[in-house]
Short mmCIF file of C-alpha atoms in Angstrom, two decimals:
data_model
loop_
_atom_site.label_atom_id
_atom_site.label_comp_id
_atom_site.label_asym_id
_atom_site.label_seq_id
_atom_site.Cartn_x
_atom_site.Cartn_y
_atom_site.Cartn_z
CA MET A 1 95.78 162.49 37.20
CA GLY A 2 95.08 159.36 36.17
CA SER A 3 94.66 157.98 32.73
CA ILE A 4 91.14 158.29 32.03
CA ASP A 5 90.29 159.99 28.77
CA ALA A 6 87.19 161.39 26.78
CA PRO A 7 87.51 160.89 23.26
CA GLY A 8 83.75 161.41 22.46
CA TRP A 9 84.02 165.07 23.91
CA ARG A 10 81.01 167.58 22.11
CA GLU A 11 80.26 170.85 22.96
CA LEU A 12 76.94 171.11 24.74
CA ASN A 13 74.41 174.51 24.90
CA ILE A 14 73.86 174.53 28.72
CA GLY A 15 71.50 176.35 30.91
CA VAL A 16 71.31 177.39 34.27
CA VAL A 17 68.41 178.04 36.17
CA GLY A 18 69.36 180.86 38.79
CA GLY A 19 72.08 183.94 38.52
CA GLY A 20 73.24 183.94 41.67
CA ILE A 21 76.44 182.76 43.20
CA GLY A 22 76.30 179.27 42.51
CA GLY A 23 74.55 179.86 39.41
CA MET A 24 77.39 182.32 38.58
CA CYS A 25 80.09 179.59 39.61
CA ALA A 26 78.29 176.71 37.55
CA ALA A 27 78.59 179.35 34.58
CA ILE A 28 82.12 180.17 34.61
CA ALA A 29 83.11 176.65 35.30
CA LEU A 30 81.11 175.16 32.26
CA ARG A 31 82.62 177.94 30.25
CA ARG A 32 85.84 177.23 31.03
CA ALA A 33 85.29 173.54 29.89
CA GLY A 34 84.45 174.60 26.86
CA HIS A 35 80.36 175.01 26.40
CA ILE A 36 77.76 177.60 25.50
CA VAL A 37 76.01 178.73 28.27
CA THR A 38 72.97 181.01 29.19
CA VAL A 39 72.23 182.00 32.53
CA TYR A 40 68.42 182.58 33.14
CA GLU A 41 67.41 184.88 35.96
CA ARG A 42 63.80 185.22 37.61
CA ALA A 43 64.30 188.79 38.63
CA ASP A 44 64.86 191.98 36.76
CA PHE A 45 68.87 191.84 37.63
CA ALA A 46 71.04 188.87 38.54
CA GLY A 47 72.05 189.49 42.02
CA GLU A 48 72.25 188.80 45.73
CA VAL A 49 70.65 189.54 49.39
CA GLY A 50 72.40 189.42 52.43
CA ALA A 51 75.71 190.15 53.69
CA SER A 52 78.67 188.05 54.14
CA VAL A 53 79.92 185.29 52.75
CA SER A 54 82.34 182.35 53.96
CA CYS A 55 84.86 181.23 51.30
CA ALA A 56 87.17 178.87 52.80
CA ALA A 57 89.98 176.95 50.71
CA ASN A 58 88.08 174.55 49.82
CA GLY A 59 85.88 177.26 47.62
CA THR A 60 88.95 179.82 47.22
CA ARG A 61 90.76 177.01 45.32
CA TRP A 62 88.34 176.61 42.50
CA LEU A 63 87.79 180.73 41.91
CA HIS A 64 91.91 180.61 40.89
CA GLU A 65 91.36 177.57 39.20
CA TRP A 66 88.60 179.52 36.96
CA ASP A 67 90.81 182.65 36.99
CA VAL A 68 88.51 184.80 38.77
CA ASP A 69 89.81 187.85 39.68
CA VAL A 70 89.23 187.38 43.76
CA ALA A 71 90.67 191.08 44.69
CA LYS A 72 87.59 192.28 42.96
CA GLY A 73 85.58 191.48 45.64
CA ASP A 74 87.54 193.02 48.16
CA PRO A 75 87.39 190.34 50.80
CA VAL A 76 88.56 189.85 54.45
CA VAL A 77 91.42 187.67 54.67
CA LEU A 78 90.81 185.93 57.43
CA LYS A 79 93.21 185.24 60.15
CA SER A 80 91.28 183.63 63.11
CA LEU A 81 88.15 182.08 64.68
CA ILE A 82 87.17 183.32 68.12
CA ASN A 83 84.57 182.36 70.43
CA ARG A 84 84.27 184.43 73.16
CA ASP A 85 82.02 184.41 76.82
CA TRP A 86 78.68 185.41 76.29
CA ARG A 87 78.70 187.64 79.03
CA THR A 88 82.23 188.87 79.44
CA GLY A 89 83.69 188.65 75.95
CA GLU A 90 86.59 187.13 76.73
CA PRO A 91 88.11 184.31 74.38
CA VAL A 92 87.23 180.77 74.94
CA SER A 93 88.49 178.98 72.64
CA THR A 94 90.51 180.16 69.61
CA TYR A 95 91.54 178.76 66.12
CA SER A 96 94.98 180.13 64.07
CA LEU A 97 94.42 180.67 60.66
CA GLU A 98 97.74 181.98 60.16
CA ASP A 99 99.88 179.09 58.74
CA TYR A 100 96.22 178.25 56.69
CA GLU A 101 96.96 179.32 53.25
CA GLU A 102 101.22 177.18 53.93
CA ARG A 103 98.89 174.20 54.69
CA TRP A 104 96.11 174.41 51.99
CA GLY A 105 97.17 176.19 49.67
CA PHE A 106 94.60 179.30 49.65
CA VAL A 107 93.67 181.88 52.11
CA TYR A 108 90.07 181.78 53.60
CA ASN A 109 88.17 184.97 52.42
CA MET A 110 85.22 186.40 53.41
CA PHE A 111 83.12 188.38 50.96
CA HIS A 112 80.47 190.94 50.83
CA ARG A 113 77.63 188.76 48.84
CA GLN A 114 76.84 191.39 46.74
CA TYR A 115 80.51 192.15 45.59
CA MET A 116 81.48 188.51 45.38
CA HIS A 117 78.51 187.94 42.95
CA ALA A 118 79.29 191.26 41.26
CA MET A 119 83.00 190.01 40.70
CA LEU A 120 81.75 186.15 39.49
CA LYS A 121 79.06 187.91 37.21
CA GLU A 122 81.84 190.10 35.82
CA CYS A 123 83.93 186.65 35.22
CA ALA A 124 81.39 184.86 33.55
CA LEU A 125 80.35 187.58 30.95
CA GLN A 126 83.59 189.41 30.01
CA ALA A 127 85.07 188.75 26.86
CA GLU A 128 88.27 188.33 28.25
CA GLY A 129 89.25 184.70 29.62
CA GLU A 130 89.06 180.75 27.81
CA GLY A 131 85.49 179.59 26.64
CA TYR A 132 82.76 181.64 25.55
CA PRO A 133 81.36 184.67 27.06
CA VAL A 134 78.23 183.45 29.34
CA LYS A 135 75.07 184.98 28.04
CA LEU A 136 72.40 186.30 30.87
CA LEU A 137 68.68 186.62 30.56
CA VAL A 138 66.97 188.08 33.17
CA ASN A 139 63.76 188.34 33.84
CA HIS A 140 63.37 184.89 32.93
CA LYS A 141 61.45 182.85 35.92
CA CYS A 142 61.15 178.91 34.91
CA GLN A 143 57.85 177.54 34.91
CA ASP A 144 58.73 173.86 33.97
CA ILE A 145 60.92 171.41 32.45
CA ASP A 146 60.33 168.91 29.53
CA LEU A 147 62.45 166.44 31.01
CA ALA A 148 62.23 164.12 27.45
CA SER A 149 63.59 167.00 25.35
CA GLY A 150 65.53 169.51 27.89
CA THR A 151 63.30 172.45 26.98
CA ILE A 152 62.30 175.26 29.69
CA THR A 153 59.26 177.08 29.69
CA PHE A 154 59.73 180.57 31.30
CA ALA A 155 56.59 182.60 32.68
CA ASN A 156 57.04 185.68 30.29
CA GLY A 157 56.38 182.78 27.54
CA HIS A 158 60.09 182.36 26.24
CA VAL A 159 60.74 178.19 25.15
CA ALA A 160 64.43 177.59 24.74
CA GLN A 161 66.08 173.50 24.96
CA HIS A 162 69.02 172.46 26.55
CA ASP A 163 71.94 169.48 26.07
CA LEU A 164 72.38 170.26 29.92
CA ILE A 165 70.33 172.32 32.71
CA ILE A 166 71.65 173.16 36.26
CA GLY A 167 68.61 174.41 38.68
CA ALA A 168 70.75 176.68 40.83
CA ASP A 169 67.24 178.54 41.79
CA GLY A 170 67.81 177.74 45.52
CA ILE A 171 65.89 176.79 48.55
CA GLY A 172 62.65 177.48 46.48
CA SER A 173 63.60 175.98 44.17
CA VAL A 174 61.13 175.18 40.91
CA VAL A 175 63.47 172.82 39.06
CA ARG A 176 63.71 170.49 42.17
CA ARG A 177 60.02 170.13 41.90
CA VAL A 178 59.77 169.43 38.11
CA LEU A 179 62.58 166.35 39.65
CA GLY A 180 59.88 165.22 41.51
CA ILE A 181 61.68 166.13 44.76
CA HIS A 182 59.51 166.96 47.67
CA PRO A 183 61.57 168.25 50.88
CA ALA A 184 60.87 166.90 54.07
CA LYS A 185 61.13 170.23 55.81
CA LYS A 186 60.87 171.83 59.31
CA PRO A 187 61.41 175.28 60.66
CA ALA A 188 64.45 175.73 62.71
CA ASP A 189 64.61 175.32 66.46
CA GLN A 190 66.45 178.93 66.13
CA SER A 191 65.44 182.27 64.45
CA CYS A 192 67.97 184.94 63.08
CA LEU A 193 68.00 188.75 62.83
CA HIS A 194 70.79 190.07 60.83
CA ALA A 195 72.58 193.34 61.24
CA ASN A 196 75.27 195.45 59.46
CA VAL A 197 77.63 198.13 61.41
CA LEU A 198 80.22 199.96 59.59
CA THR A 199 83.27 199.82 60.98
CA SER A 200 83.34 203.82 60.29
CA ASP A 201 80.59 204.10 62.61
CA ALA A 202 81.63 202.15 65.47
CA VAL A 203 85.20 203.69 65.79
CA GLU A 204 83.68 207.27 65.87
CA ALA A 205 81.54 206.27 68.44
CA GLY A 206 84.30 205.19 70.29
CA LEU A 207 83.52 201.54 70.35
CA VAL A 208 86.09 198.63 69.81
CA ASP A 209 87.29 197.98 66.15
CA TYR A 210 86.49 194.39 65.76
CA SER A 211 87.97 194.62 62.15
CA ARG A 212 91.28 194.80 63.34
CA ASP A 213 91.21 191.14 64.40
CA ALA A 214 90.31 189.57 60.72
CA ALA A 215 88.57 186.76 62.01
CA LEU A 216 84.88 185.03 62.26
CA GLU A 217 84.07 185.74 65.87
CA TYR A 218 82.04 184.19 67.81
CA TRP A 219 79.26 184.88 71.23
CA GLY A 220 78.44 181.72 72.69
CA GLY A 221 77.29 178.49 71.30
CA GLN A 222 79.13 176.57 74.03
CA GLU A 223 76.15 175.94 76.88
CA GLY A 224 73.91 173.95 74.41
CA LYS A 225 71.62 176.92 73.75
CA TRP A 226 70.51 178.48 70.61
CA ASP A 227 71.68 182.11 71.18
CA LYS A 228 74.84 182.59 69.37
CA ILE A 229 76.02 186.11 68.00
CA VAL A 230 78.37 185.68 64.96
CA LEU A 231 80.57 188.61 63.38
CA SER A 232 81.99 188.24 60.18
CA PRO A 233 83.95 191.33 58.74
CA CYS A 234 83.82 192.06 54.92
CA ASN A 235 84.37 194.73 52.23
CA GLY A 236 88.25 194.77 53.45
CA GLY A 237 87.02 195.33 56.84
CA LYS A 238 84.94 198.30 56.52
CA LEU A 239 81.65 195.99 56.97
CA LEU A 240 80.95 194.30 59.77
CA SER A 241 78.19 191.76 59.18
CA TYR A 242 76.26 189.96 62.40
CA TYR A 243 74.22 187.22 62.26
CA CYS A 244 72.08 187.32 65.53
CA PHE A 245 70.44 183.89 66.37
CA PHE A 246 68.20 183.04 69.19
CA SER A 247 65.47 180.62 70.11
CA ARG A 248 62.12 180.68 67.63
CA GLU A 249 60.31 180.66 71.44
CA VAL A 250 61.40 184.46 71.63
CA GLY A 251 60.99 185.61 68.37
CA ASP A 252 59.66 183.64 65.01
CA TYR A 253 60.56 185.05 61.72
CA ASN A 254 59.27 181.85 59.97
CA GLY A 255 56.43 184.08 57.79
CA GLN A 256 59.07 187.01 56.91
CA SER A 257 61.55 187.06 54.31
CA TRP A 258 64.76 188.97 53.60
CA GLY A 259 64.14 192.65 51.63
CA THR A 260 60.93 193.49 53.46
CA GLU A 261 61.01 196.50 55.48
CA ASP A 262 63.83 196.88 58.45
CA ARG A 263 62.86 195.52 61.91
CA PRO A 264 63.67 198.06 65.14
CA VAL A 265 67.12 198.25 66.49
CA GLU A 266 65.14 197.37 69.79
CA GLU A 267 63.86 193.85 68.67
CA LEU A 268 67.15 193.42 67.75
CA LEU A 269 68.27 193.74 70.99
CA ALA A 270 65.70 192.44 73.24
CA PRO A 271 66.59 188.79 72.92
CA PHE A 272 69.98 189.57 74.48
CA PRO A 273 70.02 191.54 77.70
CA GLY A 274 72.89 189.41 79.19
CA LEU A 275 75.23 190.13 76.23
CA ASP A 276 78.68 191.38 76.40
CA PRO A 277 78.11 195.04 76.95
CA LEU A 278 81.06 195.60 74.03
CA VAL A 279 79.04 193.89 71.26
CA ARG A 280 75.71 194.81 72.26
CA ALA A 281 76.86 198.40 72.00
CA HIS A 282 77.77 197.47 68.13
CA LEU A 283 74.56 196.11 67.97
CA ALA A 284 72.79 199.19 69.02
CA ILE A 285 73.89 200.88 65.84
CA GLY A 286 73.28 197.83 63.50
CA ARG A 287 71.60 199.26 60.36
CA GLU A 288 69.80 197.09 57.77
CA ILE A 289 68.22 194.59 60.17
CA GLN A 290 66.64 192.16 58.55
CA PRO A 291 65.03 188.17 60.00
CA TRP A 292 66.40 185.37 57.92
CA ARG A 293 64.38 182.13 57.48
CA LEU A 294 66.20 178.76 58.64
CA TRP A 295 64.59 175.87 57.64
CA VAL A 296 65.90 172.49 58.75
CA HIS A 297 65.65 169.81 55.70
CA GLU A 298 66.03 166.27 55.20
CA PRO A 299 68.84 165.13 52.74
CA TYR A 300 67.53 164.82 49.37
CA PRO A 301 67.30 161.09 47.79
CA TYR A 302 69.09 162.43 44.38
CA ILE A 303 70.12 165.52 42.76
CA GLN A 304 69.47 164.87 39.00
CA LYS A 305 67.43 163.10 36.24
CA SER A 306 67.60 163.06 32.88
CA MET A 307 69.93 165.72 31.55
CA VAL A 308 68.92 168.23 34.72
CA CYS A 309 70.74 168.51 38.35
CA LEU A 310 70.05 170.54 41.17
CA LEU A 311 73.41 172.80 42.40
CA GLY A 312 73.82 174.24 45.87
CA ASP A 313 70.71 175.29 48.12
CA ALA A 314 68.34 173.88 45.44
CA GLY A 315 70.23 170.67 45.88
CA HIS A 316 71.29 170.28 49.67
CA PRO A 317 69.76 173.41 51.67
CA MET A 318 71.67 173.35 54.98
CA MET A 319 71.97 175.34 58.18
CA PRO A 320 74.90 178.24 58.01
CA HIS A 321 76.59 177.15 61.01
CA GLN A 322 79.46 175.61 58.99
CA SER A 323 79.99 178.51 57.04
CA GLN A 324 79.99 176.19 54.07
CA GLY A 325 77.16 176.97 52.32
CA ALA A 326 78.61 179.17 49.58
CA CYS A 327 81.55 176.75 49.40
CA MET A 328 79.11 173.60 48.69
CA ALA A 329 78.01 175.25 45.80
CA ILE A 330 81.29 176.69 44.57
CA GLU A 331 82.26 172.93 45.00
CA ASP A 332 79.21 171.94 42.72
CA ALA A 333 80.16 173.86 40.12
CA ALA A 334 83.20 172.74 40.01
CA ALA A 335 82.51 168.99 40.00
CA ILE A 336 80.30 170.04 36.91
CA GLY A 337 83.08 171.66 35.18
CA ILE A 338 85.51 168.99 35.63
CA LEU A 339 82.61 166.16 34.99
CA PHE A 340 81.86 168.14 31.01
CA SER A 341 85.54 168.86 30.59
CA LYS A 342 87.56 167.45 27.65
CA LYS A 343 89.40 165.45 29.83
CA TYR A 344 86.93 163.77 31.00
CA PHE A 345 83.41 164.13 29.47
CA SER A 346 82.68 161.12 27.09
CA GLY A 347 79.57 163.00 25.73
CA ASP A 348 77.31 161.01 27.62
CA VAL A 349 75.11 163.50 29.80
CA ALA A 350 73.60 160.66 31.60
CA GLU A 351 76.98 159.14 33.12
CA ALA A 352 78.21 162.75 33.96
CA LEU A 353 75.30 163.37 35.76
CA ALA A 354 75.16 160.13 37.87
CA VAL A 355 78.66 160.76 38.91
CA TYR A 356 78.02 164.51 39.94
CA GLN A 357 75.26 162.86 42.17
CA ASP A 358 77.73 160.47 43.58
CA ILE A 359 80.42 162.70 44.48
CA ARG A 360 78.31 165.59 45.87
CA LEU A 361 75.53 164.09 47.20
CA PRO A 362 77.60 162.25 50.18
CA ARG A 363 79.74 165.31 50.68
CA ALA A 364 77.04 167.80 51.10
CA THR A 365 74.80 165.99 53.01
CA ARG A 366 77.96 165.38 55.65
CA VAL A 367 78.28 168.74 55.89
CA GLN A 368 74.27 169.59 56.04
CA ALA A 369 74.49 167.16 58.96
CA ALA A 370 77.42 168.78 61.15
CA ALA A 371 76.24 172.55 60.31
CA ALA A 372 72.56 171.03 62.13
CA LYS A 373 74.83 169.49 65.05
CA ALA A 374 77.17 172.98 65.20
CA ALA A 375 73.78 175.25 65.29
CA TYR A 376 73.60 174.44 69.40
CA ASN A 377 77.00 173.75 69.80
CA ILE A 378 80.43 175.63 68.35
CA ASN A 379 82.46 172.71 69.37
CA GLU A 380 81.50 170.84 66.27
CA ARG A 381 82.01 173.59 63.61
CA ILE A 382 84.96 173.26 61.32
CA GLY A 383 88.24 174.72 63.16
CA PHE A 384 86.66 174.60 67.06
CA SER A 385 86.44 170.98 66.34
CA ASN A 386 90.12 170.60 66.68
CA ASN A 387 90.39 172.33 70.14
CA THR A 388 90.04 169.41 72.15
CA ASN A 389 92.09 170.87 74.90
CA ILE A 390 89.87 173.43 76.45
CA SER A 391 87.80 172.58 79.44
CA GLN A 392 84.03 173.48 77.53
CA TYR A 393 85.11 171.05 74.80
CA LYS A 394 82.28 168.09 73.98
CA VAL A 395 80.98 167.18 70.65
CA GLU A 396 78.43 164.36 70.21
CA ASP A 397 80.37 162.10 68.71
CA GLU A 398 84.07 162.43 68.28
CA THR A 399 84.46 160.03 65.47
CA LYS A 400 81.98 161.44 63.26
CA LYS A 401 83.26 165.20 63.93
CA LEU A 402 83.73 167.43 60.70
CA THR A 403 87.22 168.76 60.84
CA ILE A 404 88.95 171.16 58.39
CA GLU A 405 91.70 168.38 57.17
CA GLU A 406 88.89 166.84 55.91
CA MET A 407 87.22 169.64 54.20
CA ASN A 408 90.71 170.91 52.72
CA SER A 409 92.53 167.46 51.97
CA TYR A 410 89.68 166.65 49.54
CA ASP A 411 91.28 166.02 46.34
CA MET A 412 88.00 166.15 43.85
CA TYR A 413 89.65 165.24 40.26
CA LYS A 414 90.52 161.97 42.46
CA ASP A 415 87.07 161.79 43.34
CA VAL A 416 86.09 162.17 39.87
CA GLU A 417 88.29 159.71 38.60
CA GLU A 418 87.58 157.01 40.92
CA GLN A 419 83.81 157.22 40.35
CA LEU A 420 84.27 157.46 36.66
CA ALA A 421 86.49 154.45 36.75
CA LYS A 422 83.54 152.27 38.28
CA ARG A 423 81.15 153.10 35.80
CA ARG A 424 82.87 152.83 33.09
CA GLY A 425 84.25 149.36 34.83
CA GLN A 426 88.20 150.21 34.98
CA GLU A 427 90.34 150.00 37.46
CA TYR A 428 91.35 152.86 39.99
CA THR A 429 95.02 152.13 41.37
CA ASP A 430 95.74 156.03 43.06
CA LYS A 431 95.85 155.75 46.45
CA TYR A 432 92.44 157.79 47.42
CA ILE A 433 89.22 157.14 48.79
CA ARG A 434 86.43 159.57 47.78
CA GLY A 435 88.87 162.21 46.86
CA LEU A 436 91.06 161.50 50.68
CA PRO A 437 94.42 159.95 50.40
CA ILE A 438 94.35 156.67 51.83
CA GLY A 439 96.52 156.89 55.15
CA LEU A 440 95.58 160.52 56.21
CA THR A 441 95.01 160.16 59.90
CA LEU A 442 92.27 162.49 61.12
CA PRO A 443 92.11 164.80 63.94
CA ASN A 444 89.21 162.50 65.13
CA GLY A 445 91.27 159.16 64.82
CA ILE A 446 89.90 158.31 61.54
CA THR A 447 92.63 156.76 59.30
CA ILE A 448 91.60 156.89 55.83
CA GLY A 449 91.51 153.69 54.06
CA ALA A 450 91.96 151.80 57.44
#
């Protein structure tokens, strides 16, 4: 892995603002790197809301590197991506994941959000494993940060000082505001209602058992319309998590938030009169029907300042249509863990955070843009973007589409080494550019380094 060394490494006292999936991943990565970590959660418990979380190989690889017990998250290992005709349910485009682990070294996991969070929290806090156990403080809502001293002031009156502060406090980030970033954002043209269906309920009612497919399944999305149903199996297939997208003109939920009173099933079914009756019957027995507010954020100009950086939705909120939101937060955490590790951290926090921004902002921004395109054209979605042989295939720009090869061939260590070498005025000779191997030809015809 190159010859960069870090003789000035020192142990840091680090504060992570936000105890969700991204915050816990950052805590684990920094614990493994040898630092003392405290996680501050604004609520009276550190948890997650929602249902399924997609974790492709570019996320799963870091869970294994950090020695997270992935089995405790009770994941479904996906075997394929299936896009179905809106009215008939017949497969239109399928992307097989049968050789996925062989190609990329790790499986494609689908977790229940709460189970994944519990798995990560246990890993962060437990006495076993490399590094100091992470300390978790709940009911600590960040109010302000002094960027000169690294002092966090909380709404409960508590004050804490840290050498490094990670803002993992989500799309409504307080830490982002402290850094002087004020998002240019607008409501998405799409609305979304989410529902859960127990596989046992579906089977008892004589309905199709979609859990047998072990697949991310989509209805619609081929016609440039906002209407799309996304089925994500989780909890070992016991739970089917449905995300139901439709035009905001049909129903606007931007004034509501997840965790409020459940919506009636009639409201869930109303936007989809012509939907495949097999999946519509599933939605008719849906429970825990909740609105998901969707906002489109323009990329932020920076994600770090002084001793503070942003992670996950705090730093690059994105539409959900590439199923990469959690993976981008996991990658952020991995980058921080590498940059502050004994091999690479020279003791200079400013240098490490500058490189963090150099490697994370371009990659996350690229996924962010691709997710916006996939909102109305499923052919732009990673996996389906490789299926150029189907009659319905069409993308905005073949040379700019996002592919599974670009996402999973990425070597973050190489990216870190290249950017650190530039910062330190050293020669970088490995045959990689931005973490991708020179000579790699992507399905869109682009050859890295050509």
